[in-house]
XYZ file of C-alpha atoms in Angstrom:
784
model
C 0.091 -0.116 0.002
C 1.367 3.437 -0.951
C 2.203 5.768 2.004
C -0.356 8.273 2.160
C 2.085 10.831 3.796
C 3.704 10.970 0.372
C 0.607 12.376 -1.199
C 1.241 16.193 -1.487
C -1.435 18.669 -0.596
C -2.430 21.252 -3.056
C 0.447 23.807 -3.201
C -0.622 26.851 -5.220
C 0.609 30.485 -5.127
C -1.614 32.549 -2.773
C -2.837 35.806 -4.161
C -3.816 38.785 -2.313
C -5.843 40.174 -5.255
C -9.496 39.486 -6.056
C -9.773 37.314 -9.204
C -11.802 39.732 -11.501
C -13.473 39.243 -14.885
C -12.900 35.461 -15.899
C -15.925 33.721 -14.592
C -16.799 32.454 -18.094
C -13.311 31.149 -18.828
C -13.000 29.576 -15.220
C -16.164 27.692 -15.856
C -15.183 26.405 -19.149
C -11.866 25.375 -17.967
C -13.245 23.743 -14.787
C -15.659 21.838 -16.905
C -12.856 20.380 -19.277
C -10.835 19.393 -16.227
C -13.552 17.776 -14.323
C -14.761 15.827 -17.298
C -11.177 14.850 -18.040
C -11.745 15.525 -21.923
C -8.187 16.199 -22.169
C -5.122 15.118 -20.043
C -3.341 18.417 -20.824
C -5.005 21.773 -21.358
C -2.563 24.512 -22.618
C -3.590 28.138 -21.870
C -2.048 30.243 -24.716
C -2.281 33.902 -25.348
C -0.161 37.078 -25.891
C 2.107 38.591 -23.002
C 0.028 40.041 -20.229
C -3.325 38.183 -20.990
C -3.369 36.717 -17.479
C -2.605 32.898 -18.347
C -0.765 32.366 -15.028
C -3.693 33.902 -12.859
C -6.503 32.078 -14.751
C -4.442 28.743 -14.490
C -3.956 29.132 -10.699
C -7.608 30.085 -10.138
C -8.681 27.137 -12.224
C -6.545 24.614 -10.328
C -7.708 26.029 -7.018
C -11.390 25.527 -8.121
C -10.414 22.063 -9.229
C -8.795 21.072 -6.093
C -11.819 22.424 -4.018
C -14.443 20.561 -6.270
C -12.671 17.274 -6.287
C -10.673 17.180 -3.115
C -7.558 16.110 -5.113
C -4.102 17.656 -5.000
C -3.082 20.713 -7.395
C 0.495 21.795 -7.400
C 2.203 24.666 -9.162
C 5.576 24.513 -10.944
C 6.964 27.728 -12.325
C 9.200 26.773 -15.270
C 10.489 30.412 -16.150
C 13.811 29.832 -14.159
C 14.487 26.488 -15.662
C 16.795 26.953 -18.748
C 17.580 23.348 -19.649
C 14.687 21.230 -21.156
C 16.346 18.165 -19.772
C 15.563 19.231 -16.203
C 11.822 19.687 -16.633
C 10.965 16.035 -15.638
C 13.141 16.359 -12.552
C 11.236 19.609 -11.753
C 8.049 17.924 -12.113
C 8.917 14.985 -9.895
C 10.042 17.430 -7.164
C 6.797 19.472 -7.436
C 4.601 16.374 -6.800
C 7.003 15.193 -4.005
C 8.851 12.436 -5.785
C 12.480 12.090 -4.760
C 14.733 10.365 -7.532
C 16.154 7.056 -6.663
C 19.422 5.756 -8.044
C 19.260 3.199 -10.848
C 15.478 3.715 -11.568
C 14.241 5.773 -14.367
C 12.544 9.066 -13.232
C 9.382 8.563 -15.465
C 9.169 5.116 -13.985
C 9.183 6.331 -10.565
C 6.456 8.906 -11.555
C 4.391 6.105 -12.969
C 4.911 4.010 -9.843
C 3.768 6.838 -7.672
C 0.971 8.204 -10.063
C -2.054 6.207 -8.697
C -3.760 9.250 -7.197
C -5.385 11.906 -9.148
C -3.294 15.121 -9.317
C -3.351 18.294 -11.251
C -0.100 19.978 -12.020
C 0.162 23.532 -13.473
C 3.108 23.996 -15.548
C 3.665 27.686 -15.706
C 5.776 29.466 -18.596
C 6.491 26.580 -20.912
C 7.145 28.671 -24.082
C 11.107 28.639 -23.774
C 11.204 24.880 -22.875
C 9.161 23.350 -25.919
C 12.039 20.924 -26.588
C 10.864 19.186 -23.277
C 7.372 18.601 -24.792
C 8.120 15.060 -25.697
C 9.215 14.290 -22.043
C 5.947 15.767 -20.775
C 4.033 13.525 -23.265
C 5.830 10.505 -21.933
C 5.075 11.535 -18.372
C 1.331 11.772 -19.332
C 1.519 8.352 -20.955
C 3.076 6.788 -17.821
C 0.729 8.441 -15.397
C -2.878 7.900 -16.665
C -4.371 9.650 -13.675
C -2.188 12.731 -13.840
C -3.722 15.915 -15.348
C -1.823 19.011 -16.475
C -2.711 22.538 -17.045
C 0.150 24.445 -18.921
C 0.553 28.185 -19.713
C 2.603 29.006 -22.727
C 2.771 31.562 -25.371
C 2.281 28.643 -27.965
C 0.918 25.082 -27.569
C 3.065 22.197 -26.837
C 1.861 20.108 -29.916
C 1.098 16.971 -28.049
C -1.688 14.473 -28.904
C -3.123 14.485 -25.379
C -3.267 18.327 -25.545
C -6.240 20.687 -25.653
C -5.508 24.331 -26.362
C -7.337 27.082 -24.739
C -6.718 30.593 -26.069
C -7.151 33.091 -23.361
C -9.024 36.139 -24.665
C -8.641 39.695 -23.525
C -11.148 40.908 -20.884
C -14.378 42.219 -22.226
C -14.235 45.832 -23.056
C -17.217 48.255 -22.163
C -19.587 49.182 -25.052
C -20.382 52.860 -25.543
C -23.920 52.314 -24.466
C -22.643 50.940 -21.127
C -20.892 54.284 -20.126
C -24.082 55.843 -19.126
C -25.178 53.038 -16.843
C -22.837 52.857 -13.985
C -24.200 49.431 -12.619
C -23.574 47.931 -16.063
C -20.241 49.544 -16.500
C -18.939 48.543 -13.049
C -19.796 44.811 -13.854
C -17.733 45.151 -17.056
C -14.672 42.822 -16.583
C -11.934 45.490 -17.744
C -13.597 48.314 -15.795
C -13.938 46.034 -12.694
C -10.251 44.947 -12.703
C -9.051 48.615 -13.239
C -11.265 49.765 -10.286
C -10.424 46.951 -7.985
C -6.698 47.320 -8.564
C -6.928 51.179 -8.195
C -8.263 50.885 -4.652
C -5.238 48.815 -3.651
C -3.069 52.120 -3.802
C -5.868 54.605 -3.527
C -8.563 53.312 -1.275
C -10.948 56.141 -1.829
C -11.167 55.460 -5.546
C -14.443 54.817 -7.064
C -16.259 54.668 -10.401
C -18.310 57.859 -10.807
C -20.392 59.416 -13.633
C -17.558 61.978 -13.992
C -14.882 59.363 -14.725
C -16.984 56.673 -16.264
C -15.973 57.636 -19.738
C -12.458 58.192 -18.986
C -12.009 54.732 -17.426
C -13.926 53.103 -20.188
C -11.613 54.761 -22.744
C -8.540 53.659 -20.709
C -9.731 50.180 -20.757
C -10.247 50.340 -24.544
C -6.666 51.780 -25.027
C -5.419 48.868 -22.913
C -7.059 46.510 -25.204
C -8.424 44.453 -22.309
C -4.993 43.063 -21.208
C -5.235 42.364 -17.531
C -1.346 43.035 -16.934
C -1.755 46.481 -18.745
C -4.799 47.286 -16.881
C -3.125 46.395 -13.337
C -0.216 48.463 -14.222
C -2.315 51.430 -15.253
C -4.475 51.145 -12.149
C -1.329 51.560 -9.992
C -0.791 54.823 -11.805
C -4.162 56.055 -10.368
C -2.486 56.719 -7.158
C -0.631 59.819 -8.484
C -2.720 60.454 -11.830
C -6.195 61.489 -12.546
C -8.092 59.327 -14.861
C -7.832 62.197 -17.528
C -4.082 62.326 -16.912
C -3.720 58.505 -17.152
C -5.696 58.386 -20.460
C -3.399 61.161 -21.919
C -0.259 59.341 -21.062
C -1.465 55.892 -22.502
C -0.157 57.149 -25.875
C 3.211 55.903 -24.700
C 2.248 52.563 -22.871
C 5.788 51.289 -22.436
C 6.720 54.301 -20.273
C 3.658 54.450 -18.211
C 2.834 50.696 -17.628
C 5.591 49.821 -15.084
C 5.256 48.866 -11.545
C 7.309 48.401 -8.338
C 5.470 45.353 -6.901
C 8.511 43.137 -5.573
C 6.677 39.945 -4.982
C 5.913 39.310 -8.772
C 8.419 38.048 -11.447
C 10.614 40.880 -12.962
C 9.030 40.160 -16.413
C 5.575 41.098 -14.854
C 6.806 44.456 -13.439
C 6.373 46.234 -16.574
C 4.669 45.537 -19.946
C 7.773 45.934 -21.909
C 9.586 43.177 -19.927
C 6.597 40.897 -20.383
C 6.637 41.341 -24.175
C 10.353 41.245 -24.355
C 10.362 37.763 -22.653
C 8.554 36.556 -25.751
C 10.555 38.532 -28.339
C 13.792 37.056 -26.996
C 12.567 33.611 -27.748
C 12.119 34.388 -31.402
C 14.730 33.465 -34.137
C 16.402 36.372 -36.140
C 13.998 36.136 -38.903
C 11.022 36.185 -36.601
C 12.226 39.070 -34.814
C 12.792 40.955 -37.921
C 9.192 40.313 -39.164
C 7.837 41.087 -35.918
C 9.569 44.472 -35.807
C 8.634 45.433 -39.341
C 5.033 44.326 -38.806
C 4.720 47.402 -36.633
C 4.580 49.535 -39.684
C 0.934 48.405 -40.204
C -1.555 50.613 -38.235
C -4.547 48.116 -38.773
C -5.041 44.802 -40.468
C -2.719 43.143 -43.135
C -2.578 40.204 -45.429
C 0.261 37.786 -46.146
C 0.812 39.804 -49.466
C 0.856 43.132 -47.525
C 3.431 41.791 -45.057
C 5.633 40.370 -47.795
C 5.638 43.654 -49.641
C 6.292 45.944 -46.741
C 8.763 43.444 -44.848
C 10.848 42.738 -47.906
C 10.338 39.103 -48.280
C 8.721 36.982 -50.941
C 5.109 35.686 -50.166
C 6.434 32.056 -49.983
C 9.098 33.074 -47.292
C 6.608 35.123 -45.160
C 4.252 32.278 -44.611
C 6.447 30.240 -41.945
C 7.359 33.151 -39.763
C 3.922 34.595 -39.765
C 2.571 31.076 -38.804
C 5.274 30.905 -35.977
C 4.260 34.524 -34.699
C 0.492 33.411 -34.770
C 1.465 30.267 -32.821
C 3.366 32.508 -30.149
C 0.357 34.862 -29.732
C 2.322 37.875 -30.826
C -0.123 38.384 -33.769
C -3.727 37.317 -34.225
C -5.937 36.363 -37.201
C -9.280 37.943 -37.734
C -12.305 35.781 -37.405
C -14.359 36.891 -40.324
C -11.728 37.081 -43.202
C -13.511 34.459 -45.445
C -11.714 35.207 -48.692
C -8.338 36.560 -47.669
C -6.619 35.915 -44.552
C -6.222 39.083 -42.423
C -4.009 39.570 -39.342
C -3.414 42.341 -36.811
C -1.205 42.960 -33.816
C -2.296 44.240 -30.291
C -1.435 47.966 -30.010
C 0.805 47.157 -27.007
C 2.863 44.606 -29.038
C 2.965 47.104 -31.910
C 4.411 49.776 -29.771
C 7.193 47.424 -28.445
C 7.886 46.247 -31.978
C 8.202 49.729 -33.058
C 10.758 50.377 -30.266
C 12.707 47.572 -31.430
C 12.679 49.012 -35.059
C 13.924 52.344 -33.974
C 16.743 50.730 -31.741
C 18.051 49.240 -34.891
C 17.437 52.364 -37.116
C 15.155 50.456 -39.452
C 12.208 52.694 -38.995
C 12.554 54.981 -42.132
C 13.405 52.047 -44.299
C 10.149 50.135 -43.156
C 7.844 53.412 -43.252
C 9.140 54.040 -46.941
C 8.333 50.442 -47.875
C 4.916 50.739 -46.118
C 4.118 54.027 -48.035
C 5.210 52.584 -51.365
C 3.059 49.623 -50.875
C -0.173 51.619 -49.993
C 0.487 54.156 -52.666
C 0.447 51.367 -55.124
C -2.757 49.971 -53.763
C -4.217 53.464 -53.768
C -3.590 53.849 -57.414
C -5.657 50.577 -57.975
C -8.379 51.726 -55.725
C -8.750 55.180 -56.971
C -8.632 53.918 -60.355
C -11.735 51.686 -59.917
C -13.785 54.678 -58.963
C -16.864 54.861 -61.359
C -16.163 51.236 -62.493
C -17.857 47.941 -61.689
C -14.943 46.883 -59.383
C -15.574 49.920 -57.296
C -18.418 48.143 -55.518
C -16.320 45.321 -54.237
C -13.504 47.661 -53.122
C -15.297 49.611 -50.371
C -15.093 46.950 -47.585
C -11.392 46.175 -48.206
C -10.493 49.905 -48.195
C -12.560 50.620 -45.156
C -10.446 48.221 -43.188
C -7.112 49.799 -44.415
C -7.961 53.363 -44.483
C -5.708 53.904 -41.301
C -2.791 52.516 -43.140
C -3.479 54.804 -46.005
C -3.632 57.761 -43.808
C -0.303 56.585 -42.135
C 1.359 56.217 -45.743
C 0.196 59.638 -46.792
C 1.533 61.133 -43.505
C 4.909 59.703 -44.350
C 4.750 61.232 -48.070
C 3.831 64.546 -46.552
C 6.753 64.399 -44.221
C 9.194 63.451 -46.960
C 7.686 65.623 -49.645
C 6.937 62.577 -51.839
C 4.272 64.239 -54.066
C 3.825 61.576 -56.639
C 2.859 59.071 -54.100
C 0.757 61.478 -52.038
C -1.592 62.106 -54.905
C -3.215 58.761 -55.270
C -3.275 58.330 -51.515
C -5.192 61.525 -51.002
C -7.545 60.763 -53.838
C -8.260 57.157 -52.348
C -8.795 58.561 -48.829
C -10.767 61.335 -50.224
C -13.353 59.102 -51.913
C -13.468 56.888 -48.703
C -14.488 59.809 -46.531
C -16.867 61.022 -49.225
C -18.794 57.805 -49.282
C -19.140 57.911 -45.454
C -20.311 61.438 -45.429
C -17.153 62.645 -43.443
C -16.751 65.378 -46.055
C -15.094 67.815 -43.670
C -12.397 65.371 -42.424
C -11.788 64.352 -46.172
C -11.347 68.015 -47.169
C -8.973 68.692 -44.312
C -6.829 65.804 -45.516
C -6.764 66.596 -49.246
C -6.007 70.164 -48.458
C -2.678 69.157 -47.146
C -1.809 67.683 -50.468
C -3.145 70.687 -52.338
C -0.715 72.951 -50.265
C 2.167 70.925 -51.988
C 3.605 72.260 -55.178
C 1.761 69.940 -57.509
C 0.197 72.101 -60.126
C 2.857 71.146 -62.587
C 4.632 67.788 -61.829
C 7.785 67.125 -63.625
C 8.633 63.367 -63.142
C 10.619 61.314 -65.571
C 8.807 61.114 -68.946
C 7.821 57.327 -68.592
C 5.812 58.323 -65.302
C 4.371 61.611 -66.615
C 0.976 60.266 -67.521
C 0.688 58.278 -64.348
C 1.327 61.253 -62.264
C -0.930 63.535 -64.262
C -3.711 60.849 -63.887
C -3.208 60.785 -60.100
C -3.313 64.606 -60.137
C -6.584 64.460 -61.976
C -8.060 62.088 -59.506
C -7.037 64.037 -56.490
C -8.121 67.404 -57.983
C -11.594 65.598 -58.790
C -12.204 64.305 -55.261
C -11.038 67.571 -53.775
C -13.752 69.398 -55.712
C -16.330 66.771 -54.656
C -15.469 67.324 -51.103
C -15.581 71.087 -51.512
C -18.997 70.802 -52.748
C -20.002 68.526 -49.857
C -18.527 71.238 -47.447
C -20.637 73.978 -48.981
C -17.883 75.596 -51.208
C -19.494 75.619 -54.588
C -17.045 78.248 -56.202
C -13.983 76.302 -54.973
C -15.571 73.040 -56.083
C -16.126 74.362 -59.636
C -12.637 75.646 -59.942
C -11.110 72.120 -58.656
C -13.568 70.141 -60.852
C -12.569 72.224 -64.002
C -8.916 71.671 -63.355
C -9.544 67.942 -62.937
C -11.712 67.790 -66.092
C -8.927 69.552 -68.101
C -6.273 67.244 -66.698
C -8.387 64.101 -67.528
C -8.960 65.147 -71.014
C -5.332 65.733 -71.534
C -4.568 62.163 -70.173
C -7.559 60.775 -72.410
C -9.297 59.518 -69.215
C -12.754 59.220 -70.219
C -13.967 57.908 -66.880
C -12.543 60.575 -64.761
C -13.656 63.166 -67.093
C -17.286 61.979 -67.015
C -17.224 62.042 -63.207
C -15.941 65.689 -63.172
C -18.779 66.423 -65.603
C -21.317 64.930 -63.264
C -20.340 66.826 -60.263
C -20.022 70.148 -62.216
C -23.649 69.481 -62.963
C -24.311 69.234 -59.202
C -22.570 72.501 -58.782
C -24.628 74.234 -61.466
C -27.785 72.703 -59.937
C -26.920 73.873 -56.449
C -26.771 77.447 -57.996
C -30.141 77.016 -59.756
C -28.466 77.116 -63.220
C -30.841 74.455 -64.671
C -29.738 74.466 -68.225
C -25.984 74.421 -67.505
C -26.606 71.637 -65.012
C -28.521 69.701 -67.648
C -25.458 70.201 -70.207
C -23.114 68.890 -67.684
C -24.948 65.711 -66.840
C -25.644 65.052 -70.565
C -21.760 65.187 -71.008
C -21.317 62.828 -68.137
C -23.854 60.408 -69.519
C -22.089 60.597 -72.938
C -18.716 59.823 -71.434
C -20.031 56.909 -69.441
C -21.842 55.547 -72.680
C -18.582 55.958 -74.612
C -16.778 53.975 -71.921
C -19.435 51.288 -71.963
C -20.031 52.071 -68.121
C -23.530 50.866 -67.225
C -22.784 52.151 -63.474
C -21.777 55.548 -64.650
C -24.888 55.784 -67.117
C -27.150 54.758 -63.990
C -25.579 57.633 -61.942
C -26.284 59.967 -64.866
C -29.908 59.056 -64.847
C -29.979 59.639 -61.062
C -28.522 63.046 -61.394
C -30.855 64.073 -64.147
C -33.668 62.899 -61.890
C -32.595 65.019 -59.234
C -32.357 67.972 -61.493
C -35.908 67.318 -62.923
C -37.225 67.155 -59.405
C -35.615 70.544 -58.403
C -36.882 72.167 -61.676
C -40.368 70.942 -60.701
C -40.826 68.197 -63.316
C -41.885 65.578 -60.748
C -43.244 63.034 -63.324
C -39.970 63.184 -65.293
C -37.873 62.970 -62.108
C -39.877 59.929 -60.973
C -39.249 58.173 -64.203
C -35.502 58.756 -64.141
C -35.121 57.965 -60.566
C -37.122 54.725 -60.932
C -34.869 53.730 -63.812
C -31.662 54.478 -61.841
C -33.056 52.597 -58.893
C -33.893 49.653 -61.035
C -30.324 49.802 -62.568
C -28.472 49.955 -59.259
C -30.631 46.945 -57.943
C -29.496 45.036 -60.884
C -25.817 46.087 -60.367
C -26.063 44.994 -56.716
C -24.761 48.397 -55.622
C -26.413 49.155 -52.179
C -24.972 52.697 -51.569
C -26.171 53.735 -54.879
C -29.523 52.080 -54.415
C -29.878 54.263 -51.116
C -29.160 57.442 -53.054
C -31.776 56.637 -55.781
C -34.339 55.458 -53.241
C -33.980 58.672 -51.192
C -34.241 60.848 -54.413
C -37.312 58.927 -55.712
C -38.815 59.234 -52.161
C -38.390 62.874 -52.038
C -39.970 63.133 -55.553
C -42.947 61.032 -54.576
C -43.253 63.044 -51.368
C -43.646 66.193 -53.449
C -46.399 64.533 -55.358
C -48.254 63.632 -52.191
C -47.562 59.948 -52.264
C -46.464 59.699 -48.703
C -46.877 55.951 -48.288
C -44.511 54.897 -51.106
C -42.308 57.887 -50.200
C -41.827 56.733 -46.542
C -41.254 53.161 -47.912
C -38.353 54.110 -49.956
C -36.861 56.478 -47.400
C -37.115 53.463 -44.920
C -35.229 51.370 -47.312
C -32.605 54.205 -48.069
C -32.170 54.856 -44.289
C -31.550 51.139 -43.617
C -28.815 50.886 -46.356
C -27.021 54.179 -45.158
C -26.918 52.816 -41.710
C -25.541 49.590 -42.894
C -22.752 51.100 -44.977
C -22.121 53.603 -42.274
C -22.800 56.759 -44.155
C -24.273 59.252 -41.632
C -24.756 62.177 -44.236
C -27.150 59.760 -45.996
C -28.925 59.202 -42.652
C -29.286 63.014 -42.051
C -30.719 63.612 -45.587
C -33.276 60.726 -44.924
C -34.113 62.397 -41.494
C -34.575 65.703 -43.154
C -36.984 64.186 -45.797
C -38.992 62.473 -43.031
C -39.088 65.693 -40.901
C -40.738 67.544 -43.968
C -43.173 64.665 -44.319
C -44.031 64.555 -40.491
C -44.462 68.341 -40.386
C -46.915 68.119 -43.453
C -48.754 65.224 -41.589
C -49.002 67.518 -38.487
C -46.744 65.346 -36.409
C -44.797 68.161 -35.144
C -42.950 66.829 -32.308
C -41.533 64.018 -34.457
C -40.591 66.643 -37.173
C -38.804 68.791 -34.521
C -36.602 66.067 -33.198
C -35.899 64.714 -36.728
C -34.720 68.083 -38.014
C -32.726 68.604 -34.870
C -30.993 65.165 -35.113
C -30.254 65.736 -38.732
C -28.537 69.129 -37.995
C -26.441 67.587 -35.277
C -25.207 64.787 -37.752
C -24.477 67.358 -40.474
C -22.757 69.708 -37.920
C -20.499 66.760 -36.736
C -19.606 65.901 -40.458
C -19.022 69.436 -41.579
C -21.486 68.569 -44.202
C -24.106 71.409 -44.486
C -27.468 70.732 -46.145
C -27.144 71.362 -49.927
C -28.861 74.518 -51.193
C -31.357 72.371 -53.183
C -32.328 70.404 -50.134
C -32.478 73.453 -48.007
C -35.093 74.808 -50.329
C -37.177 71.511 -49.625
C -36.812 71.672 -45.794
C -36.831 75.489 -45.083
C -40.550 75.448 -44.384
C -40.205 72.909 -41.554
C -38.923 75.206 -38.671
C -41.306 78.086 -39.430
C -44.150 75.569 -39.420
C -43.061 74.137 -36.155
C -42.785 77.536 -34.467
C -46.233 78.514 -35.871
C -48.044 75.308 -34.359
C -45.908 74.442 -31.446
C -44.899 77.961 -30.570
C -41.484 79.216 -30.888
C -40.090 78.198 -27.526
C -41.588 74.673 -27.640
C -40.351 74.271 -31.177
C -36.801 75.333 -30.228
C -36.792 72.975 -27.073
C -37.848 69.986 -29.234
C -35.271 70.655 -32.081
C -32.564 71.066 -29.323
C -33.695 67.783 -27.897
C -33.345 66.223 -31.348
C -29.736 67.502 -31.484
C -29.028 65.625 -28.158
C -30.414 62.329 -29.355
C -27.662 59.751 -30.048
C -27.018 59.050 -33.753
C -28.313 55.555 -33.446
C -31.522 56.381 -31.678
C -32.040 59.142 -34.188
C -31.886 56.826 -36.939
C -34.344 54.267 -35.073
C -36.836 57.216 -34.596
C -36.329 58.014 -38.429
C -37.092 54.418 -39.269
C -40.101 54.268 -37.024
C -41.537 57.385 -38.599
C -40.833 55.781 -42.041
C -42.518 52.538 -41.343
C -45.457 54.363 -39.486
C -44.635 52.985 -35.959
C -43.758 56.199 -34.371
C -46.783 57.713 -32.553
C -48.200 61.179 -33.395
C -47.710 63.936 -30.890
C -48.183 62.813 -27.297
C -51.004 65.569 -26.532
C -52.944 64.918 -29.719
C -56.545 63.499 -29.011
C -56.833 59.675 -29.071
C -53.020 59.218 -28.611
C -51.712 56.107 -26.797
C -51.830 56.208 -22.981
C -49.319 54.298 -21.020
C -49.241 53.993 -17.310
C -46.282 55.978 -15.343
C -44.570 52.494 -14.890
C -44.880 51.569 -18.484
C -43.451 54.855 -19.418
C -40.490 54.414 -17.371
C -39.906 50.929 -18.672
C -40.075 52.385 -22.291
C -37.709 55.085 -21.402
C -35.222 52.545 -20.000
C -35.612 50.268 -23.050
C -34.671 53.484 -25.223
C -31.405 53.813 -23.095
C -30.359 50.196 -24.165
C -31.100 48.347 -20.747
C -32.122 44.813 -20.459
C -35.157 43.662 -18.530
C -32.869 42.658 -15.740
C -31.233 46.059 -15.695
C -34.613 47.679 -15.828
C -35.772 45.849 -12.738
C -32.769 46.822 -10.789
C -33.287 50.524 -11.629
C -37.054 50.476 -10.731
C -36.623 48.076 -7.920
C -38.900 45.337 -9.394
C -38.020 41.867 -10.448
C -37.021 40.962 -13.887
C -40.192 39.158 -14.755
C -42.329 42.196 -13.669
C -40.261 44.452 -15.880
C -40.996 42.048 -18.698
C -44.753 42.100 -18.056
C -44.810 45.842 -18.133
C -42.934 45.799 -21.396
C -45.326 43.396 -22.967
C -48.253 45.681 -21.927
C -46.478 48.704 -23.277
C -45.837 46.824 -26.593
C -49.505 45.718 -26.875
C -50.680 49.388 -26.363
C -48.375 50.721 -28.781
C -48.841 47.930 -31.410
C -45.099 47.695 -31.181
C -43.454 44.595 -32.855
C -40.105 44.666 -30.986
C -37.996 46.709 -28.392
C -36.653 49.023 -31.211
C -40.091 50.290 -31.880
C -40.699 50.725 -28.186
C -37.426 52.668 -27.979
C -38.395 54.799 -30.905
C -41.742 55.845 -29.274
C -39.924 56.721 -26.102
C -37.434 58.862 -28.026
C -40.212 60.488 -29.998
C -41.917 61.361 -26.685
C -38.853 62.779 -24.981
C -39.136 60.491 -22.099
C -36.306 60.549 -19.609
C -35.159 57.294 -18.191
C -35.167 57.227 -14.389
C -31.957 57.378 -12.562
C -30.321 54.498 -10.963
C -31.063 54.192 -7.290
């Protein structure tokens, strides 16, 4: 019989800290260990993700649940892989016997269930085979390992430790919900260790949420940042997080040195890479956002074939991560903390300029392709890709502006200008292209074989600059830039760019009420598109002529042209263009009194604009719906819609075009007349304060007819006081459980009140209840 005194008790490191934010991961791992689905579970993840703390907590839970021993073995100090088995034996209380194989001794003593935590295995992967032999010899032994990469054993199950959950923007206004968020809870708890009076308040909620987002949910980074709250305010901490490596250090003496600073934790992993992996890791810091294998090969100076192996190794070591939704082309990214460390190493070896130049060359080349697709069928498939890479385009442009590389700055500015135009952020786009316009680019003088390419890029940049000037309310400047773009395009023989310039010159003329001139420009655009066999361009020309006909008062003609363009864009499967034609046709039908069909089209346009993230499109739909609501005597809805649209346009620096101002100019005087000037002003201001998402929901509710009429109108729906409170809390984004907590009622009672409110309002879902609450300007009760 085995001597019971040789069975070790659980020996796990004690922690004075509260274990925060890992309930889901702890439950999953405990379930895996309890069911013995795998003999070895390896926790992997990037530096600072909290693998050790989670492993220890899981081992403690296992020991408490099963009554079996759990021991901890820190392998960080062990440098020789050949010593791992001896260290393991010593940890579980086995003394080596002369003349007997150590694994045999472990097998002889392994009749009892035990769990061994092997911490920090990444530098001892050569010992993995020995660990596998121990598992084979000791069938009742379980292991929980932590490593930057898996051990690659058949008995192994990998568990990738995720970052802590980050707070959603909607949670910031709800202190109870925000306090329960894992990242914020950890930050506040650790801050109290050195500053016992520190609490989460309405004043610091947004700052702490932003800090957690900047720290990317990394527990080590959050803990180190929390320690700084002893001497810094949350605002000061957030400001200093621009340089994480300097701020995120600590002085706690009872933790390993590599965990006293974020830089040291990352350096531990970096030092384990071979030279090629280190070089690639450093150079990948040039990417601001996501990248593909082809991007990495181009910027890092290796062939596509040679980049695959080191990328796979960095992925295995948790130093980069692959995006989960990259169905067609694999895309990767690096945590910002890792990127900052890699950039430091790049600078230390004086490689920064070389790599930034390669990055700028690569994205300038891609920008040429992207800008060249504008107006062509391939444009439609380009937007999602370029939306993900616009941050790198901006970084590349910044480098070109610093170094005066005009030829590369042109296509980058053009591509970015189009990106911001399609997302309604015309003010942001205008500021960016203005930096390039300030360069001496009027007369480029590159080598002869590059002259046409540079002239084409200049035409593209001038064209989008003119379009953005029009969007920001500068018609004269827009006309000048577009005429220059047209002349440069014609000199290059670029029919497509020339047709686009003509189209927007038509919009400039239409905005000024020059109907005949506008018609001539739009006809020239249509001719150019037909000459290039460009069905997409022809559809846009029909759309533009339709808006012109609408503004001239030819509503039947406008309807025919806009229906034709809508049909074309549907067939071309171009959602953004569908939204423009649906909006235009909706305004034309509204002017003819066909409110039902107008609202149906405006609802469709609004839905697409929200989906493609074009807030300017949302704003113009809200304006059109405000005009309809005013005509239908739904003045409160009209006031909030017009206020919300104004707030969106102000944020985008995208004033309402002159032609549309004429269509909505009667709304505010009508509101003042029927509501009274003070009430109208108050409701419009309330609309300005509605968050963009809720404003769009209100617009959709008005469009589909689920928004109520004014609250004081005869026969309006009457909710009880409690039902109105529930509706207001629904509009603030709270769940039934959160509503119950705020009102001091059970979750079930909150659900019953919500169902009664939905029945009275004939609402189909929570969104429609939220829209009703917003339209009635209901204030959510404060948390008690």
